[in-house]
Amino acid sequence: QVQLQESGPGLVKPSETLSLTCTVSGGSISSYYWSWIRQPPGKGLEWIGYIYYSGSTNYNPSLKSRVTISVDTSKNQFSLKLSSVTAADTAVYYCARTPGAYCGGDCYSLWFDPWGQGTLVTVSS
Amino acid sequence: SYELTQPPSVSVSPGQTARITCSGDALPKQYAYWYQQKPGQAPVLVIYKDSERPSGIPERFSGSSSGTTVTLTISGVQAEDEADYYCQSADSSGTYQVFGTGTKVTVL
């Protein structure tokens, strides 16, 4: 079955750019949407954004000005860049496959399954 | 911004039924999803499209929807069901994904 694995630096300095990659195995990235989600220590889940394998993206409005998600179908990977990070960006970052289904009319609903194991990124000098 | 509201905690004795609610204005229009997260682990999907159960998820997990509230029900709760549970859905336009505030289920 499909498995996802996050990779990237575990420590990033304030004001710098956080960069993570998610490698998809056991299936092709060339279908579905693919998402990034984060969870600050002891807190809830926050959707960051998603990308379709064709390259179209959608981001959380609260992070949109700092987020870029890209895809490399040749490597079966997609990536996250978050710029100008602060301590508030310290979190476990998860990648997830994002299946979807129509929910009536032009409504298209997305969910997250499966998830990667997550990687802790700490923002500190 | 759109919000999904859950009770912070639910306590239940083994063998009893736990019900976790999730409220949001767009839920009549959008499907809801439920995730189980145990300490130190990634979330796992337990209910999708309001009430469907993925393969491998025990039958004691069920979901329902009524108006602006969706409910995750765990029947015959077992000790292994102790975890945080999150609902997830989209805003009324379907553009942005949102997670609920999370509910900690404690098995007494």
PDB file of C-alpha atoms in Angstrom:
ATOM      1  CA  GLN A   1       0.000   0.000   0.000  1.00  0.00           C
ATOM      2  CA  VAL A   2       0.990   3.626  -0.362  1.00  0.00           C
ATOM      3  CA  GLN A   3       3.470   4.934   2.197  1.00  0.00           C
ATOM      4  CA  LEU A   4       4.726   8.467   2.726  1.00  0.00           C
ATOM      5  CA  GLN A   5       7.947   9.634   4.367  1.00  0.00           C
ATOM      6  CA  GLU A   6       8.877  13.188   5.297  1.00  0.00           C
ATOM      7  CA  SER A   7      12.489  14.344   5.228  1.00  0.00           C
ATOM      8  CA  GLY A   8      14.355  17.569   5.873  1.00  0.00           C
ATOM      9  CA  PRO A   9      16.193  19.580   8.526  1.00  0.00           C
ATOM     10  CA  GLY A  10      14.911  19.262  12.074  1.00  0.00           C
ATOM     11  CA  LEU A  11      16.208  22.687  13.074  1.00  0.00           C
ATOM     12  CA  VAL A  12      15.666  25.960  11.231  1.00  0.00           C
ATOM     13  CA  LYS A  13      16.767  29.442  12.291  1.00  0.00           C
ATOM     14  CA  PRO A  14      14.221  32.258  12.695  1.00  0.00           C
ATOM     15  CA  SER A  15      13.590  34.265   9.508  1.00  0.00           C
ATOM     16  CA  GLU A  16      14.931  31.431   7.330  1.00  0.00           C
ATOM     17  CA  THR A  17      13.000  29.043   5.066  1.00  0.00           C
ATOM     18  CA  LEU A  18      11.777  25.655   6.206  1.00  0.00           C
ATOM     19  CA  SER A  19      12.084  23.020   3.477  1.00  0.00           C
ATOM     20  CA  LEU A  20      10.643  19.503   3.626  1.00  0.00           C
ATOM     21  CA  THR A  21      10.169  16.721   1.091  1.00  0.00           C
ATOM     22  CA  CYS A  22       7.646  13.895   1.123  1.00  0.00           C
ATOM     23  CA  THR A  23       8.559  10.717  -0.749  1.00  0.00           C
ATOM     24  CA  VAL A  24       5.685   8.518  -1.901  1.00  0.00           C
ATOM     25  CA  SER A  25       6.278   4.774  -2.249  1.00  0.00           C
ATOM     26  CA  GLY A  26       4.018   1.881  -3.176  1.00  0.00           C
ATOM     27  CA  GLY A  27       2.035   3.943  -5.658  1.00  0.00           C
ATOM     28  CA  SER A  28       2.289   6.733  -8.193  1.00  0.00           C
ATOM     29  CA  ILE A  29       2.056  10.378  -7.242  1.00  0.00           C
ATOM     30  CA  SER A  30       0.455  10.993 -10.636  1.00  0.00           C
ATOM     31  CA  SER A  31      -3.098  10.957  -9.272  1.00  0.00           C
ATOM     32  CA  TYR A  32      -4.786  12.367  -6.151  1.00  0.00           C
ATOM     33  CA  TYR A  33      -4.055  15.584  -4.342  1.00  0.00           C
ATOM     34  CA  TRP A  34      -1.176  15.609  -1.830  1.00  0.00           C
ATOM     35  CA  SER A  35      -1.144  17.689   1.349  1.00  0.00           C
ATOM     36  CA  TRP A  36       0.963  19.112   4.129  1.00  0.00           C
ATOM     37  CA  ILE A  37      -0.448  19.353   7.647  1.00  0.00           C
ATOM     38  CA  ARG A  38       1.257  20.464  10.842  1.00  0.00           C
ATOM     39  CA  GLN A  39       0.774  20.086  14.584  1.00  0.00           C
ATOM     40  CA  PRO A  40       2.522  22.327  17.135  1.00  0.00           C
ATOM     41  CA  PRO A  41       3.612  20.457  20.272  1.00  0.00           C
ATOM     42  CA  GLY A  42       0.586  19.703  22.445  1.00  0.00           C
ATOM     43  CA  LYS A  43      -1.825  21.386  20.047  1.00  0.00           C
ATOM     44  CA  GLY A  44      -4.236  20.504  17.261  1.00  0.00           C
ATOM     45  CA  LEU A  45      -3.877  19.881  13.545  1.00  0.00           C
ATOM     46  CA  GLU A  46      -3.559  22.649  10.959  1.00  0.00           C
ATOM     47  CA  TRP A  47      -3.919  22.135   7.210  1.00  0.00           C
ATOM     48  CA  ILE A  48      -1.125  23.954   5.339  1.00  0.00           C
ATOM     49  CA  GLY A  49      -2.066  23.271   1.735  1.00  0.00           C
ATOM     50  CA  TYR A  50      -2.241  20.757  -1.079  1.00  0.00           C
ATOM     51  CA  ILE A  51      -0.995  20.191  -4.608  1.00  0.00           C
ATOM     52  CA  TYR A  52      -2.451  18.166  -7.453  1.00  0.00           C
ATOM     53  CA  TYR A  53       0.006  16.050  -9.413  1.00  0.00           C
ATOM     54  CA  SER A  54      -0.473  18.434 -12.333  1.00  0.00           C
ATOM     55  CA  GLY A  55       0.907  21.253 -10.182  1.00  0.00           C
ATOM     56  CA  SER A  56      -2.209  23.195  -9.173  1.00  0.00           C
ATOM     57  CA  THR A  57      -2.137  24.278  -5.526  1.00  0.00           C
ATOM     58  CA  ASN A  58      -4.346  25.566  -2.736  1.00  0.00           C
ATOM     59  CA  TYR A  59      -3.070  27.022   0.524  1.00  0.00           C
ATOM     60  CA  ASN A  60      -4.420  27.875   3.966  1.00  0.00           C
ATOM     61  CA  PRO A  61      -5.158  31.623   3.809  1.00  0.00           C
ATOM     62  CA  SER A  62      -3.368  32.166   7.126  1.00  0.00           C
ATOM     63  CA  LEU A  63      -0.101  30.840   5.637  1.00  0.00           C
ATOM     64  CA  LYS A  64      -0.563  31.602   1.950  1.00  0.00           C
ATOM     65  CA  SER A  65       1.940  34.463   1.785  1.00  0.00           C
ATOM     66  CA  ARG A  66       4.764  32.239   3.089  1.00  0.00           C
ATOM     67  CA  VAL A  67       3.987  28.790   1.623  1.00  0.00           C
ATOM     68  CA  THR A  68       5.019  27.097  -1.594  1.00  0.00           C
ATOM     69  CA  ILE A  69       4.191  23.460  -2.365  1.00  0.00           C
ATOM     70  CA  SER A  70       5.710  21.819  -5.434  1.00  0.00           C
ATOM     71  CA  VAL A  71       5.702  18.356  -6.996  1.00  0.00           C
ATOM     72  CA  ASP A  72       8.323  16.275  -8.817  1.00  0.00           C
ATOM     73  CA  THR A  73       6.515  13.394 -10.508  1.00  0.00           C
ATOM     74  CA  SER A  74       9.782  11.924 -11.814  1.00  0.00           C
ATOM     75  CA  LYS A  75      10.925  11.354  -8.235  1.00  0.00           C
ATOM     76  CA  ASN A  76       7.454  10.596  -6.812  1.00  0.00           C
ATOM     77  CA  GLN A  77       7.964  13.445  -4.356  1.00  0.00           C
ATOM     78  CA  PHE A  78       6.308  16.669  -3.312  1.00  0.00           C
ATOM     79  CA  SER A  79       7.809  19.438  -1.231  1.00  0.00           C
ATOM     80  CA  LEU A  80       6.980  22.225   1.204  1.00  0.00           C
ATOM     81  CA  LYS A  81       8.718  25.548   1.616  1.00  0.00           C
ATOM     82  CA  LEU A  82       7.695  27.924   4.412  1.00  0.00           C
ATOM     83  CA  SER A  83       9.517  31.232   4.469  1.00  0.00           C
ATOM     84  CA  SER A  84      10.283  33.724   7.237  1.00  0.00           C
ATOM     85  CA  VAL A  85       9.741  31.193   9.983  1.00  0.00           C
ATOM     86  CA  THR A  86       9.333  32.064  13.663  1.00  0.00           C
ATOM     87  CA  ALA A  87       9.066  29.998  16.831  1.00  0.00           C
ATOM     88  CA  ALA A  88       5.320  29.722  16.135  1.00  0.00           C
ATOM     89  CA  ASP A  89       6.160  27.486  13.160  1.00  0.00           C
ATOM     90  CA  THR A  90       7.720  24.861  15.427  1.00  0.00           C
ATOM     91  CA  ALA A  91       5.622  21.753  14.849  1.00  0.00           C
ATOM     92  CA  VAL A  92       5.459  18.179  13.646  1.00  0.00           C
ATOM     93  CA  TYR A  93       4.934  18.388   9.900  1.00  0.00           C
ATOM     94  CA  TYR A  94       2.984  15.620   8.192  1.00  0.00           C
ATOM     95  CA  CYS A  95       2.461  14.848   4.540  1.00  0.00           C
ATOM     96  CA  ALA A  96      -0.643  12.964   3.437  1.00  0.00           C
ATOM     97  CA  ARG A  97      -2.335  11.599   0.353  1.00  0.00           C
ATOM     98  CA  THR A  98      -5.533  13.511  -0.243  1.00  0.00           C
ATOM     99  CA  PRO A  99      -8.314  11.501  -1.918  1.00  0.00           C
ATOM    100  CA  GLY A 100     -11.565  13.164  -2.908  1.00  0.00           C
ATOM    101  CA  ALA A 101     -15.184  12.576  -3.816  1.00  0.00           C
ATOM    102  CA  TYR A 102     -18.087  14.610  -5.167  1.00  0.00           C
ATOM    103  CA  CYS A 103     -20.591  15.678  -2.506  1.00  0.00           C
ATOM    104  CA  GLY A 104     -23.402  17.033  -4.670  1.00  0.00           C
ATOM    105  CA  GLY A 105     -23.474  19.626  -7.421  1.00  0.00           C
ATOM    106  CA  ASP A 106     -20.044  21.164  -7.874  1.00  0.00           C
ATOM    107  CA  CYS A 107     -18.985  20.198  -4.344  1.00  0.00           C
ATOM    108  CA  TYR A 108     -15.776  18.120  -4.201  1.00  0.00           C
ATOM    109  CA  SER A 109     -14.706  16.861  -0.791  1.00  0.00           C
ATOM    110  CA  LEU A 110     -11.156  15.941   0.263  1.00  0.00           C
ATOM    111  CA  TRP A 111      -9.703  13.918   3.090  1.00  0.00           C
ATOM    112  CA  PHE A 112      -6.268  12.736   4.274  1.00  0.00           C
ATOM    113  CA  ASP A 113      -5.257   9.082   4.064  1.00  0.00           C
ATOM    114  CA  PRO A 114      -2.669   7.783   4.625  1.00  0.00           C
ATOM    115  CA  TRP A 115      -0.316  10.079   6.530  1.00  0.00           C
ATOM    116  CA  GLY A 116       3.440  10.028   6.832  1.00  0.00           C
ATOM    117  CA  GLN A 117       4.931   9.440  10.263  1.00  0.00           C
ATOM    118  CA  GLY A 118       5.659  13.154  10.665  1.00  0.00           C
ATOM    119  CA  THR A 119       8.846  15.075  11.274  1.00  0.00           C
ATOM    120  CA  LEU A 120       9.502  17.588  14.053  1.00  0.00           C
ATOM    121  CA  VAL A 121      10.843  20.926  12.885  1.00  0.00           C
ATOM    122  CA  THR A 122      12.078  23.295  15.566  1.00  0.00           C
ATOM    123  CA  VAL A 123      12.612  26.978  14.838  1.00  0.00           C
ATOM    124  CA  SER A 124      15.387  28.288  17.050  1.00  0.00           C
ATOM    125  CA  SER A 125      18.636  30.184  16.807  1.00  0.00           C
TER     126      SER A 125
ATOM    127  CA  SER B   1     -12.227  31.906   9.273  1.00  0.00           C
ATOM    128  CA  TYR B   2     -14.270  28.718   9.426  1.00  0.00           C
ATOM    129  CA  GLU B   3     -14.191  26.671  12.634  1.00  0.00           C
ATOM    130  CA  LEU B   4     -15.204  23.181  13.689  1.00  0.00           C
ATOM    131  CA  THR B   5     -15.976  22.843  17.386  1.00  0.00           C
ATOM    132  CA  GLN B   6     -15.471  19.682  19.434  1.00  0.00           C
ATOM    133  CA  PRO B   7     -15.701  19.050  23.189  1.00  0.00           C
ATOM    134  CA  PRO B   8     -12.213  19.038  24.736  1.00  0.00           C
ATOM    135  CA  SER B   9     -12.678  15.721  26.457  1.00  0.00           C
ATOM    136  CA  VAL B  10     -14.929  12.694  26.780  1.00  0.00           C
ATOM    137  CA  SER B  11     -14.587  10.025  29.457  1.00  0.00           C
ATOM    138  CA  VAL B  12     -16.093   6.569  29.138  1.00  0.00           C
ATOM    139  CA  SER B  13     -15.890   3.215  30.920  1.00  0.00           C
ATOM    140  CA  PRO B  14     -14.798   0.113  28.994  1.00  0.00           C
ATOM    141  CA  GLY B  15     -17.666  -1.472  27.137  1.00  0.00           C
ATOM    142  CA  GLN B  16     -19.755   1.701  27.153  1.00  0.00           C
ATOM    143  CA  THR B  17     -20.467   4.056  24.254  1.00  0.00           C
ATOM    144  CA  ALA B  18     -18.513   7.224  23.547  1.00  0.00           C
ATOM    145  CA  ARG B  19     -20.013   9.970  21.397  1.00  0.00           C
ATOM    146  CA  ILE B  20     -17.932  12.852  20.091  1.00  0.00           C
ATOM    147  CA  THR B  21     -19.619  15.773  18.390  1.00  0.00           C
ATOM    148  CA  CYS B  22     -18.274  18.234  15.840  1.00  0.00           C
ATOM    149  CA  SER B  23     -20.216  21.382  14.968  1.00  0.00           C
ATOM    150  CA  GLY B  24     -19.800  23.691  11.988  1.00  0.00           C
ATOM    151  CA  ASP B  25     -22.033  25.858   9.844  1.00  0.00           C
ATOM    152  CA  ALA B  26     -20.975  24.238   6.562  1.00  0.00           C
ATOM    153  CA  LEU B  27     -21.468  20.643   7.656  1.00  0.00           C
ATOM    154  CA  PRO B  28     -24.888  20.347   5.967  1.00  0.00           C
ATOM    155  CA  LYS B  29     -23.084  20.977   2.651  1.00  0.00           C
ATOM    156  CA  GLN B  30     -19.731  19.293   3.199  1.00  0.00           C
ATOM    157  CA  TYR B  31     -18.712  15.778   4.157  1.00  0.00           C
ATOM    158  CA  ALA B  32     -16.965  15.252   7.485  1.00  0.00           C
ATOM    159  CA  TYR B  33     -14.076  12.972   8.322  1.00  0.00           C
ATOM    160  CA  TRP B  34     -12.717  11.615  11.604  1.00  0.00           C
ATOM    161  CA  TYR B  35      -9.152  10.807  12.620  1.00  0.00           C
ATOM    162  CA  GLN B  36      -7.749   8.961  15.622  1.00  0.00           C
ATOM    163  CA  GLN B  37      -4.366  10.044  16.942  1.00  0.00           C
ATOM    164  CA  LYS B  38      -2.501   8.143  19.640  1.00  0.00           C
ATOM    165  CA  PRO B  39       0.468   9.743  21.455  1.00  0.00           C
ATOM    166  CA  GLY B  40       3.541  10.046  19.277  1.00  0.00           C
ATOM    167  CA  GLN B  41       1.755   8.690  16.202  1.00  0.00           C
ATOM    168  CA  ALA B  42       0.336  10.146  13.029  1.00  0.00           C
ATOM    169  CA  PRO B  43      -3.440  10.485  12.730  1.00  0.00           C
ATOM    170  CA  VAL B  44      -5.376   7.583  11.225  1.00  0.00           C
ATOM    171  CA  LEU B  45      -8.627   7.971   9.263  1.00  0.00           C
ATOM    172  CA  VAL B  46     -11.472   6.137  11.031  1.00  0.00           C
ATOM    173  CA  ILE B  47     -14.553   7.581   9.260  1.00  0.00           C
ATOM    174  CA  TYR B  48     -14.877   9.192   5.831  1.00  0.00           C
ATOM    175  CA  LYS B  49     -17.783  10.844   3.995  1.00  0.00           C
ATOM    176  CA  ASP B  50     -19.725  11.275   7.270  1.00  0.00           C
ATOM    177  CA  SER B  51     -20.379   7.612   7.951  1.00  0.00           C
ATOM    178  CA  GLU B  52     -18.227   5.273   5.884  1.00  0.00           C
ATOM    179  CA  ARG B  53     -15.611   3.132   7.566  1.00  0.00           C
ATOM    180  CA  PRO B  54     -12.235   2.432   5.885  1.00  0.00           C
ATOM    181  CA  SER B  55     -11.116  -1.158   5.610  1.00  0.00           C
ATOM    182  CA  GLY B  56      -9.354  -2.318   8.743  1.00  0.00           C
ATOM    183  CA  ILE B  57     -11.257   0.018  11.074  1.00  0.00           C
ATOM    184  CA  PRO B  58     -13.302  -1.906  13.682  1.00  0.00           C
ATOM    185  CA  GLU B  59     -17.084  -1.930  13.321  1.00  0.00           C
ATOM    186  CA  ARG B  60     -17.461  -0.266  16.728  1.00  0.00           C
ATOM    187  CA  PHE B  61     -16.535   3.036  15.038  1.00  0.00           C
ATOM    188  CA  SER B  62     -19.460   4.722  13.291  1.00  0.00           C
ATOM    189  CA  GLY B  63     -20.334   8.208  12.090  1.00  0.00           C
ATOM    190  CA  SER B  64     -23.537  10.162  11.609  1.00  0.00           C
ATOM    191  CA  SER B  65     -24.643  13.600  10.493  1.00  0.00           C
ATOM    192  CA  SER B  66     -27.534  15.846  11.445  1.00  0.00           C
ATOM    193  CA  GLY B  67     -27.687  19.446  10.344  1.00  0.00           C
ATOM    194  CA  THR B  68     -24.670  21.388  11.533  1.00  0.00           C
ATOM    195  CA  THR B  69     -23.389  18.573  13.760  1.00  0.00           C
ATOM    196  CA  VAL B  70     -21.615  15.336  12.955  1.00  0.00           C
ATOM    197  CA  THR B  71     -20.996  12.624  15.534  1.00  0.00           C
ATOM    198  CA  LEU B  72     -18.388   9.903  15.926  1.00  0.00           C
ATOM    199  CA  THR B  73     -19.686   6.996  18.000  1.00  0.00           C
ATOM    200  CA  ILE B  74     -17.469   4.334  19.511  1.00  0.00           C
ATOM    201  CA  SER B  75     -19.607   1.427  20.706  1.00  0.00           C
ATOM    202  CA  GLY B  76     -18.198  -0.999  23.251  1.00  0.00           C
ATOM    203  CA  VAL B  77     -15.172   1.181  23.952  1.00  0.00           C
ATOM    204  CA  GLN B  78     -11.897  -0.637  24.517  1.00  0.00           C
ATOM    205  CA  ALA B  79      -8.786   0.575  26.321  1.00  0.00           C
ATOM    206  CA  GLU B  80      -6.980   0.829  22.963  1.00  0.00           C
ATOM    207  CA  ASP B  81      -9.489   3.484  21.840  1.00  0.00           C
ATOM    208  CA  GLU B  82      -7.999   6.024  24.262  1.00  0.00           C
ATOM    209  CA  ALA B  83      -6.686   8.738  21.939  1.00  0.00           C
ATOM    210  CA  ASP B  84      -7.294  12.195  20.536  1.00  0.00           C
ATOM    211  CA  TYR B  85      -9.978  12.416  17.861  1.00  0.00           C
ATOM    212  CA  TYR B  86     -10.240  15.158  15.238  1.00  0.00           C
ATOM    213  CA  CYS B  87     -12.996  15.935  12.779  1.00  0.00           C
ATOM    214  CA  GLN B  88     -12.158  17.516   9.425  1.00  0.00           C
ATOM    215  CA  SER B  89     -14.208  19.175   6.741  1.00  0.00           C
ATOM    216  CA  ALA B  90     -14.147  22.139   4.370  1.00  0.00           C
ATOM    217  CA  ASP B  91     -15.606  25.625   4.402  1.00  0.00           C
ATOM    218  CA  SER B  92     -18.896  26.250   2.601  1.00  0.00           C
ATOM    219  CA  SER B  93     -17.142  26.895  -0.705  1.00  0.00           C
ATOM    220  CA  GLY B  94     -15.161  23.682  -0.382  1.00  0.00           C
ATOM    221  CA  THR B  95     -11.954  25.628  -0.896  1.00  0.00           C
ATOM    222  CA  TYR B  96     -10.217  25.364   2.454  1.00  0.00           C
ATOM    223  CA  GLN B  97      -9.760  22.360   4.705  1.00  0.00           C
ATOM    224  CA  VAL B  98     -10.289  22.706   8.443  1.00  0.00           C
ATOM    225  CA  PHE B  99      -9.712  20.449  11.424  1.00  0.00           C
ATOM    226  CA  GLY B 100     -11.808  20.429  14.553  1.00  0.00           C
ATOM    227  CA  THR B 101     -10.371  21.475  17.891  1.00  0.00           C
ATOM    228  CA  GLY B 102      -9.864  17.868  18.939  1.00  0.00           C
ATOM    229  CA  THR B 103     -11.345  15.661  21.660  1.00  0.00           C
ATOM    230  CA  LYS B 104      -9.358  13.570  24.109  1.00  0.00           C
ATOM    231  CA  VAL B 105     -11.119  10.289  24.839  1.00  0.00           C
ATOM    232  CA  THR B 106     -10.211   8.785  28.190  1.00  0.00           C
ATOM    233  CA  VAL B 107     -11.133   5.194  28.993  1.00  0.00           C
ATOM    234  CA  LEU B 108     -11.712   4.986  32.723  1.00  0.00           C
TER     235      LEU B 108
END
